[in-house]
Coordinates of C-alpha atoms in Angstrom, one line a residue:
X1 CA -35.6 -22.4 3.5
X2 CA -34.2 -20.2 6.2
X3 CA -30.6 -18.8 5.8
X4 CA -29.2 -17.1 8.9
X5 CA -25.9 -15.3 8.3
X6 CA -24.1 -14.1 11.5
X7 CA -21.8 -11.2 10.6
X8 CA -18.2 -12.0 11.4
X9 CA -18.7 -15.5 12.7
X10 CA -15.3 -16.9 11.8
X11 CA -14.0 -20.4 12.9
X12 CA -10.3 -20.3 11.8
X13 CA -7.9 -18.8 9.3
X14 CA -8.2 -19.5 5.6
X15 CA -5.1 -20.8 3.8
X16 CA -4.3 -17.4 2.4
X17 CA -5.1 -15.5 5.7
X18 CA -1.4 -14.6 6.2
X19 CA -1.6 -12.4 3.1
X20 CA -4.1 -10.3 5.1
X21 CA -2.2 -10.4 8.4
X22 CA -4.8 -12.9 9.7
X23 CA -2.8 -16.1 10.0
X24 CA -3.7 -16.6 13.7
X25 CA -7.4 -15.4 13.4
X26 CA -10.1 -17.5 14.9
X27 CA -13.1 -15.3 16.0
X28 CA -15.2 -17.8 17.9
X29 CA -12.3 -19.5 19.7
X30 CA -10.8 -16.3 20.8
X31 CA -14.1 -14.9 22.0
X32 CA -14.6 -18.0 24.0
X33 CA -11.1 -17.9 25.5
X34 CA -11.6 -14.3 26.4
X35 CA -14.7 -15.0 28.5
X36 CA -13.6 -18.4 29.9
X37 CA -15.9 -20.5 27.6
X38 CA -19.2 -20.1 25.8
X39 CA -22.5 -21.8 26.6
X40 CA -24.1 -22.6 23.2
X41 CA -26.1 -25.8 23.8
X42 CA -28.3 -25.5 20.8
X43 CA -25.5 -24.8 18.3
X44 CA -23.6 -27.6 20.1
X45 CA -26.3 -30.1 19.3
X46 CA -26.1 -29.1 15.6
X47 CA -22.4 -30.0 15.5
X48 CA -20.7 -26.6 16.2
X49 CA -18.1 -28.2 18.4
X50 CA -16.8 -30.2 15.5
X51 CA -15.6 -27.1 13.7
X52 CA -13.0 -25.9 16.1
X53 CA -11.8 -26.5 19.7
X54 CA -14.2 -23.9 21.2
X55 CA -13.9 -23.6 25.0
X56 CA -17.2 -24.5 26.6
X57 CA -18.6 -26.1 23.4
X58 CA -18.5 -29.9 23.2
X59 CA -18.1 -32.0 20.0
X60 CA -21.3 -34.1 20.2
X61 CA -21.0 -37.7 19.3
X62 CA -24.4 -37.7 17.6
X63 CA -25.3 -34.2 16.4
X64 CA -28.9 -33.6 15.3
X65 CA -27.8 -31.4 12.5
X66 CA -25.2 -31.6 9.7
X67 CA -22.0 -29.5 9.9
X68 CA -19.0 -28.3 8.0
X69 CA -16.9 -25.2 7.2
X70 CA -17.1 -22.8 4.3
X71 CA -14.2 -21.0 2.6
X72 CA -14.1 -18.1 0.1
X73 CA -12.6 -17.9 -3.3
X74 CA -13.2 -14.2 -3.8
X75 CA -10.5 -12.0 -2.4
X76 CA -11.2 -9.9 0.6
X77 CA -13.0 -10.2 3.9
X78 CA -16.2 -8.2 4.2
X79 CA -20.0 -8.7 3.9
X80 CA -20.1 -8.0 0.2
X81 CA -17.6 -10.7 -0.5
X82 CA -19.4 -13.1 1.9
X83 CA -23.0 -12.5 0.9
X84 CA -22.3 -12.4 -2.8
X85 CA -20.2 -15.6 -2.9
X86 CA -22.7 -17.4 -0.7
X87 CA -25.3 -16.4 -3.4
X88 CA -23.1 -17.7 -6.2
X89 CA -21.3 -14.6 -7.3
X90 CA -17.6 -15.0 -7.1
X91 CA -15.7 -11.8 -7.6
X92 CA -12.5 -11.4 -9.6
X93 CA -11.6 -8.2 -7.9
X94 CA -8.2 -8.3 -6.2
X95 CA -7.4 -7.5 -2.6
X96 CA -8.3 -4.0 -1.5
X97 CA -5.8 -1.1 -1.8
X98 CA -7.5 0.5 1.2
X99 CA -5.8 -1.5 3.9
X100 CA -4.9 1.4 6.1
X101 CA -6.4 4.6 4.6
X102 CA -8.0 6.1 1.5
X103 CA -6.0 7.9 -1.1
X104 CA -6.4 11.5 -2.1
X105 CA -8.8 10.7 -5.0
X106 CA -11.3 9.0 -2.6
X107 CA -11.1 11.7 0.1
X108 CA -11.5 14.4 -2.6
X109 CA -14.7 12.8 -3.8
X110 CA -16.1 12.5 -0.3
X111 CA -15.3 16.1 0.5
X112 CA -16.8 17.3 -2.8
X113 CA -20.0 15.3 -2.1
X114 CA -20.4 16.5 1.5
X115 CA -19.3 20.1 0.7
X116 CA -17.0 19.9 3.7
X117 CA -13.7 18.5 4.9
X118 CA -13.6 14.9 6.4
X119 CA -11.7 13.6 9.4
X120 CA -10.4 10.2 10.4
X121 CA -9.2 8.3 7.3
X122 CA -7.6 5.4 9.0
X123 CA -8.2 1.7 9.7
X124 CA -10.6 1.1 12.5
X125 CA -14.2 0.2 13.6
X126 CA -17.2 2.4 14.3
X127 CA -17.2 2.9 18.1
X128 CA -13.4 3.6 18.2
X129 CA -13.7 6.2 15.5
X130 CA -16.7 8.1 16.9
X131 CA -15.0 8.0 20.4
X132 CA -11.8 9.4 19.0
X133 CA -13.2 12.0 16.6
X134 CA -16.7 12.7 17.9
X135 CA -15.9 16.0 19.7
X136 CA -14.0 17.3 16.7
X137 CA -16.8 16.3 14.4
X138 CA -19.4 18.1 16.5
X139 CA -17.3 21.3 16.5
X140 CA -16.5 21.2 12.8
X141 CA -19.3 19.2 11.2
X142 CA -16.7 17.2 9.3
X143 CA -17.9 13.6 8.6
X144 CA -15.8 10.9 10.2
X145 CA -14.4 8.5 7.6
X146 CA -12.6 5.2 8.0
X147 CA -11.7 1.9 6.2
X148 CA -12.1 -1.6 7.6
X149 CA -9.3 -2.8 5.4
X150 CA -11.5 -3.9 2.5
X151 CA -13.4 -2.2 -0.3
X152 CA -15.8 -0.4 2.1
X153 CA -15.8 3.2 3.1
X154 CA -17.5 3.9 6.4
X155 CA -18.9 7.4 7.2
X156 CA -20.3 8.6 10.5
X157 CA -22.4 11.7 11.3
X158 CA -23.9 12.8 14.6
X159 CA -27.7 13.1 14.3
X160 CA -27.3 16.9 15.2
X161 CA -24.7 17.6 12.5
X162 CA -26.9 16.8 9.4
X163 CA -30.5 15.7 8.8
X164 CA -30.5 12.0 8.4
X165 CA -32.2 12.2 5.0
X166 CA -29.5 14.5 3.7
X167 CA -26.7 12.3 5.2
X168 CA -28.0 9.2 3.6
X169 CA -28.6 10.9 0.2
X170 CA -24.9 12.1 0.3
X171 CA -23.7 8.6 0.9
X172 CA -26.0 7.2 -1.8
X173 CA -24.6 9.8 -4.3
X174 CA -21.0 8.9 -3.3
X175 CA -21.6 5.2 -4.0
X176 CA -22.8 6.2 -7.5
X177 CA -19.8 8.4 -8.1
X178 CA -17.3 5.6 -7.3
X179 CA -17.8 3.6 -10.5
X180 CA -14.1 3.2 -11.3
X181 CA -12.0 0.2 -10.6
X182 CA -10.2 1.8 -7.7
X183 CA -13.3 3.2 -5.9
X184 CA -14.9 1.7 -2.8
X185 CA -17.5 -1.0 -3.5
X186 CA -19.7 -0.1 -0.6
X187 CA -20.4 3.1 1.4
X188 CA -21.7 2.5 4.9
X189 CA -23.5 5.4 6.6
X190 CA -23.5 5.3 10.4
X191 CA -25.7 7.7 12.5
X192 CA -24.7 8.3 16.1
X193 CA -25.9 10.3 19.0
X194 CA -25.0 11.3 22.6
X195 CA -22.3 13.5 24.0
X196 CA -18.5 13.3 24.5
X197 CA -17.6 10.2 26.5
X198 CA -21.0 8.6 25.7
X199 CA -21.3 8.6 22.0
X200 CA -23.6 5.7 20.7
X201 CA -24.4 4.3 17.3
X202 CA -28.1 5.0 16.7
X203 CA -29.0 1.9 14.8
X204 CA -29.6 4.0 11.7
X205 CA -26.9 2.3 9.6
X206 CA -27.4 2.2 5.8
X207 CA -25.3 0.2 3.3
X208 CA -25.0 1.4 -0.3
X209 CA -23.7 -1.2 -2.6
X210 CA -23.6 -1.7 -6.4
X211 CA -25.6 -4.5 -7.8
X212 CA -23.9 -7.9 -8.1
X213 CA -22.0 -8.2 -11.4
X214 CA -23.4 -11.6 -12.2
X215 CA -26.6 -13.7 -11.7
X216 CA -27.1 -14.5 -8.0
X217 CA -29.1 -17.0 -6.1
X218 CA -31.7 -14.4 -5.5
X219 CA -32.1 -13.7 -9.2
X220 CA -32.7 -17.4 -10.1
X221 CA -35.1 -18.0 -7.2
X222 CA -37.1 -14.9 -8.1
X223 CA -37.3 -16.0 -11.8
X224 CA -38.5 -19.5 -10.7
X225 CA -41.4 -18.0 -8.8
X226 CA -40.0 -18.4 -5.3
X227 CA -40.6 -15.9 -2.6
X228 CA -37.4 -14.2 -1.4
X229 CA -37.5 -12.2 1.8
X230 CA -34.5 -10.2 3.0
X231 CA -34.2 -9.4 6.7
X232 CA -31.7 -6.9 8.1
X233 CA -29.1 -5.6 5.6
X234 CA -29.6 -8.2 3.0
X235 CA -31.6 -5.8 0.8
X236 CA -28.8 -3.2 0.9
X237 CA -26.1 -5.8 0.1
X238 CA -27.9 -6.8 -3.1
X239 CA -29.2 -3.3 -4.0
X240 CA -32.7 -4.9 -3.6
X241 CA -32.2 -7.1 -6.7
X242 CA -34.1 -10.4 -6.7
X243 CA -35.9 -9.8 -3.4
X244 CA -39.7 -10.0 -3.1
X245 CA -39.8 -7.9 0.0
X246 CA -37.3 -6.5 2.6
X247 CA -37.7 -6.2 6.4
X248 CA -35.2 -3.8 8.0
X249 CA -34.1 -4.7 11.5
X250 CA -32.3 -2.4 13.9
X251 CA -30.7 -5.2 15.9
X252 CA -29.7 -8.9 15.3
X253 CA -32.3 -10.1 17.7
X254 CA -35.0 -8.0 16.0
X255 CA -33.9 -9.7 12.7
X256 CA -34.1 -13.2 14.3
X257 CA -37.5 -12.5 15.8
X258 CA -38.8 -11.2 12.4
X259 CA -37.5 -14.4 10.7
X260 CA -39.2 -16.6 13.3
X261 CA -42.4 -14.7 12.8
X262 CA -42.3 -15.1 9.1
X263 CA -41.7 -18.8 8.9
X264 CA -45.4 -19.9 9.2
X265 CA -46.4 -17.2 6.7
X266 CA -44.1 -18.4 3.9
X267 CA -45.7 -21.0 1.6
X268 CA -42.4 -21.4 -0.3
X269 CA -39.0 -19.7 -0.9
X270 CA -36.2 -18.3 1.1
X271 CA -35.9 -16.3 4.3
X272 CA -32.5 -14.7 4.1
X273 CA -31.5 -12.9 7.4
X274 CA -28.5 -10.9 8.4
X275 CA -27.6 -11.0 12.1
X276 CA -25.0 -8.5 13.3
X277 CA -24.3 -10.1 16.7
X278 CA -20.5 -9.6 17.2
X279 CA -20.0 -6.2 18.8
X280 CA -16.6 -4.6 19.4
X281 CA -15.8 -6.4 22.7
X282 CA -15.4 -10.1 23.3
X283 CA -17.6 -10.0 26.5
X284 CA -20.6 -8.4 24.7
X285 CA -20.1 -10.6 21.6
X286 CA -20.1 -13.7 23.8
X287 CA -23.3 -12.5 25.5
X288 CA -24.9 -11.9 22.1
X289 CA -24.0 -15.3 20.8
X290 CA -25.4 -17.0 23.9
X291 CA -28.6 -14.9 23.6
X292 CA -28.9 -16.0 20.0
X293 CA -28.4 -19.6 21.0
X294 CA -31.1 -19.4 23.7
X295 CA -33.6 -18.1 21.1
X296 CA -33.0 -20.9 18.5
X297 CA -35.6 -23.3 20.0
X298 CA -38.3 -20.7 19.3
X299 CA -37.3 -20.7 15.6
X300 CA -37.0 -24.5 15.5
X301 CA -40.5 -25.0 16.9
X302 CA -41.9 -23.2 13.9
X303 CA -40.4 -25.5 11.3
X304 CA -42.5 -27.6 9.1
X305 CA -41.7 -30.8 7.2
X306 CA -39.6 -29.6 4.2
X307 CA -38.1 -26.6 6.0
X308 CA -34.3 -26.3 6.1
X309 CA -32.3 -23.9 8.4
X310 CA -28.8 -23.0 7.6
X311 CA -26.6 -21.1 10.0
X312 CA -23.4 -19.6 8.6
X313 CA -21.2 -16.4 8.5
X314 CA -19.9 -14.0 5.9
X315 CA -16.3 -13.6 7.1
X316 CA -14.4 -13.5 10.4
X317 CA -14.0 -10.6 12.8
X318 CA -11.4 -11.6 15.4
X319 CA -12.1 -9.1 18.3
X320 CA -8.7 -9.9 19.9
X321 CA -7.0 -8.0 17.1
X322 CA -6.4 -4.3 17.9
X323 CA -8.2 -2.9 14.8
X324 CA -11.2 -5.3 15.2
X325 CA -11.9 -5.3 11.5
X326 CA -13.1 -8.3 9.3
X327 CA -10.6 -11.2 9.2
X328 CA -10.0 -13.8 6.5
X329 CA -11.5 -16.9 8.0
X330 CA -13.7 -20.0 7.3
X331 CA -17.2 -19.7 8.5
X332 CA -19.5 -22.4 10.0
X333 CA -22.0 -24.4 8.0
X334 CA -24.7 -25.8 10.2
X335 CA -27.9 -27.3 8.7
X336 CA -31.0 -28.8 10.3
X337 CA -34.7 -29.3 9.6
X338 CA -37.4 -31.9 10.0
X339 CA -36.7 -35.2 8.1
X340 CA -33.2 -34.1 7.2
X341 CA -30.1 -36.3 7.7
X342 CA -28.4 -35.9 11.1
X343 CA -24.7 -36.0 12.0
X344 CA -23.5 -35.6 8.4
X345 CA -20.0 -34.1 8.2
X346 CA -20.3 -31.8 5.1
X347 CA -16.5 -31.2 5.2
X348 CA -14.7 -28.1 4.2
X349 CA -16.3 -26.4 1.3
X350 CA -13.8 -24.6 -0.9
X351 CA -16.3 -21.9 -1.9
X352 CA -19.4 -20.4 -0.2
X353 CA -21.0 -20.7 -3.7
X354 CA -21.6 -24.4 -2.7
X355 CA -24.3 -23.1 -0.3
X356 CA -26.0 -21.0 -2.9
X357 CA -26.0 -24.0 -5.3
X358 CA -27.5 -26.2 -2.6
X359 CA -30.3 -23.7 -1.9
X360 CA -31.3 -23.3 -5.5
X361 CA -31.4 -27.1 -5.9
X362 CA -33.5 -27.5 -2.7
X363 CA -36.0 -24.9 -4.0
X364 CA -35.9 -26.5 -7.5
X365 CA -34.6 -23.4 -9.3
X366 CA -32.1 -23.2 -12.1
X367 CA -28.4 -24.0 -11.5
X368 CA -26.0 -21.2 -10.7
X369 CA -22.8 -20.8 -12.7
X370 CA -20.6 -21.7 -9.8
X371 CA -20.7 -24.0 -6.7
X372 CA -21.3 -27.6 -6.0
X373 CA -24.5 -28.6 -4.3
X374 CA -24.4 -30.8 -1.2
X375 CA -28.2 -31.1 -1.0
X376 CA -28.1 -34.9 -1.6
X377 CA -26.1 -35.4 1.6
X378 CA -28.9 -33.7 3.5
X379 CA -31.6 -36.0 2.3
X380 CA -32.6 -38.6 5.0
X381 CA -31.9 -42.1 3.7

């Protein structure tokens, strides 16, 4: 079983999206409109064009994969919400209070842990914050801090301002310090390099997340003797729990290549890969999606009878919105593999936990507490 999760790949607003200011969000459609259409022939053949009216992507009459859309029951729009619910863990936590900035208590803890003042503290995304505050950061050594509107606190440091090991240790300690109900659920550490006017993220991102509060798909697969490989940030998002082995990847394409390479080496189990394709600008996001699509045949050629590939997302990230932060959207559900049914409309799944339930059934592990499996619809008649 191969599960590819493309970070931010939304295909239209969820029913409660207006509560998040995302009523008009549609990541893929708006990226396609911004560049005059997308060329995604391999996703197209799986049924991608049936999920939304995406410029450049046709709705194939006879897709060779099964297709549908996935919604989320957990409140919020970020990777923790998406990955955990996909793995069967539905969170009861309410919408984040950090929509635009962090309160004094959070900032105070950050400054105490770093032993210095912090700067930023507003809604935004990585490149915009390091561009805006990078010079001040270099002169003062103050960490740059921002919120993406969810339960995540992002922190950036230039590689010359603090040794990487010390920076990551500080962020790890901060995550442990925020055990209260009102603290951030995840601390993301971003290293960056370069000079004023040319600051660049270095690829040294680390996510520090508490363990899931309930049994997850990874737990039950591990207990059943299945091999569970995490590629990209999967290890971080589950605090390593339930994984047999982790494979860090600096880029989305590196994660995809690692996944493709591992397929023939896996006698059983799950390859769970995180692909951060959608950068901060529609043009580069479109190019990354098209590059991903071109590489899919290499992965498909490695599949054996019994293998299943699922392509989905964890939330939306509509890049036409000024803040370019995660948006409350449905994500795609595309499934293919040798001897599986083709052209099956899997419909709109109310919860991403349906996917986790399907995976544990396919791998003959125990049922999860939440989610309805659609594995039977994938079996070829």
